[in-house]
Amino acid sequence: MFGLSLGKLLVLVVACVVGWMLLTKLRAGPPSARRAPPEPVPPPQPAARTAESAGQMEDLRKCTFCDTYVPVRNARSCGRSTCPHAP
């Protein structure tokens, strides 16, 4: 009664493919409604180097209170009252 022949199987596959194609066309909408892809954002430019810092490396020393590394020269305070680098 519900035998599955090659003809019926072929019709079923074709109907599924046509249905899938129609659904994808309906989801896409008209070409004017599609959004253009966003333009790529250029990478940020590195900070300009000064004549003093060009090619130089600074020595760092571990702060005894905060356990962070601070430059030996031009050390800044971390804002704590017991910071050894307070001005």
Short mmCIF file of C-alpha atoms in Angstrom, two decimals:
data_model
loop_
_atom_site.label_atom_id
_atom_site.label_comp_id
_atom_site.label_asym_id
_atom_site.label_seq_id
_atom_site.Cartn_x
_atom_site.Cartn_y
_atom_site.Cartn_z
CA MET A 1 0.00 0.00 0.00
CA PHE A 2 2.71 2.49 0.96
CA GLY A 3 5.47 0.92 -1.07
CA LEU A 4 8.52 3.05 -1.72
CA SER A 5 9.59 2.92 -5.34
CA LEU A 6 12.48 4.68 -7.03
CA GLY A 7 10.10 7.14 -8.73
CA LYS A 8 8.47 8.16 -5.45
CA LEU A 9 11.86 8.54 -3.77
CA LEU A 10 13.10 10.74 -6.62
CA VAL A 11 9.99 12.97 -6.43
CA LEU A 12 10.46 13.29 -2.67
CA VAL A 13 14.12 14.34 -3.04
CA VAL A 14 13.27 16.89 -5.76
CA ALA A 15 10.43 18.34 -3.65
CA CYS A 16 12.78 18.71 -0.66
CA VAL A 17 15.46 20.43 -2.74
CA VAL A 18 12.96 22.84 -4.32
CA GLY A 19 11.46 23.60 -0.90
CA TRP A 20 14.91 24.26 0.56
CA MET A 21 15.79 26.61 -2.28
CA LEU A 22 12.53 28.54 -1.89
CA LEU A 23 13.06 28.96 1.85
CA THR A 24 16.57 30.29 1.41
CA LYS A 25 15.39 32.76 -1.24
CA LEU A 26 12.58 34.00 1.02
CA ARG A 27 14.89 34.44 4.01
CA ALA A 28 17.42 36.45 2.00
CA GLY A 29 14.84 39.05 0.94
CA PRO A 30 15.26 41.42 -1.97
CA PRO A 31 18.80 42.46 -2.90
CA SER A 32 18.11 46.08 -1.88
CA ALA A 33 17.25 44.99 1.67
CA ARG A 34 20.58 43.24 2.20
CA ARG A 35 23.13 45.13 4.22
CA ALA A 36 26.59 45.74 2.87
CA PRO A 37 29.38 44.16 4.90
CA PRO A 38 30.99 46.61 7.33
CA GLU A 39 34.20 48.23 6.26
CA PRO A 40 37.26 46.83 8.01
CA VAL A 41 38.60 49.02 10.79
CA PRO A 42 42.24 50.02 10.23
CA PRO A 43 44.62 48.90 12.96
CA PRO A 44 45.57 51.58 15.51
CA GLN A 45 48.75 53.48 14.86
CA PRO A 46 51.53 53.05 17.41
CA ALA A 47 52.31 55.99 19.64
CA ALA A 48 54.90 58.38 18.30
CA ARG A 49 58.31 57.93 19.85
CA THR A 50 60.21 60.84 21.24
CA ALA A 51 63.90 61.39 20.64
CA GLU A 52 64.64 60.24 24.20
CA SER A 53 62.71 56.99 24.08
CA ALA A 54 63.59 55.95 20.54
CA GLY A 55 65.52 52.70 20.78
CA GLN A 56 66.02 52.89 24.54
CA MET A 57 64.85 50.42 27.14
CA GLU A 58 64.26 51.34 30.76
CA ASP A 59 65.19 49.26 33.75
CA LEU A 60 62.29 48.21 35.94
CA ARG A 61 62.32 47.51 39.64
CA LYS A 62 59.69 45.68 41.66
CA CYS A 63 57.87 47.97 44.10
CA THR A 64 58.15 46.63 47.64
CA PHE A 65 54.60 47.64 48.53
CA CYS A 66 52.45 47.13 45.42
CA ASP A 67 54.39 44.22 43.85
CA THR A 68 54.27 45.95 40.47
CA TYR A 69 57.22 46.86 38.30
CA VAL A 70 58.01 50.55 38.01
CA PRO A 71 60.71 52.31 35.99
CA VAL A 72 63.84 53.21 37.89
CA ARG A 73 63.71 56.70 36.44
CA ASN A 74 60.45 58.65 36.42
CA ALA A 75 58.66 56.33 38.85
CA ARG A 76 55.12 57.48 39.63
CA SER A 77 53.09 57.08 42.77
CA CYS A 78 50.36 54.42 42.75
CA GLY A 79 48.15 56.63 44.90
CA ARG A 80 48.55 54.74 48.17
CA SER A 81 49.72 56.65 51.21
CA THR A 82 52.59 54.21 51.85
CA CYS A 83 53.87 54.18 48.27
CA PRO A 84 57.67 54.63 48.25
CA HIS A 85 57.41 56.56 44.97
CA ALA A 86 55.20 59.33 46.36
CA PRO A 87 56.31 62.80 45.30
#
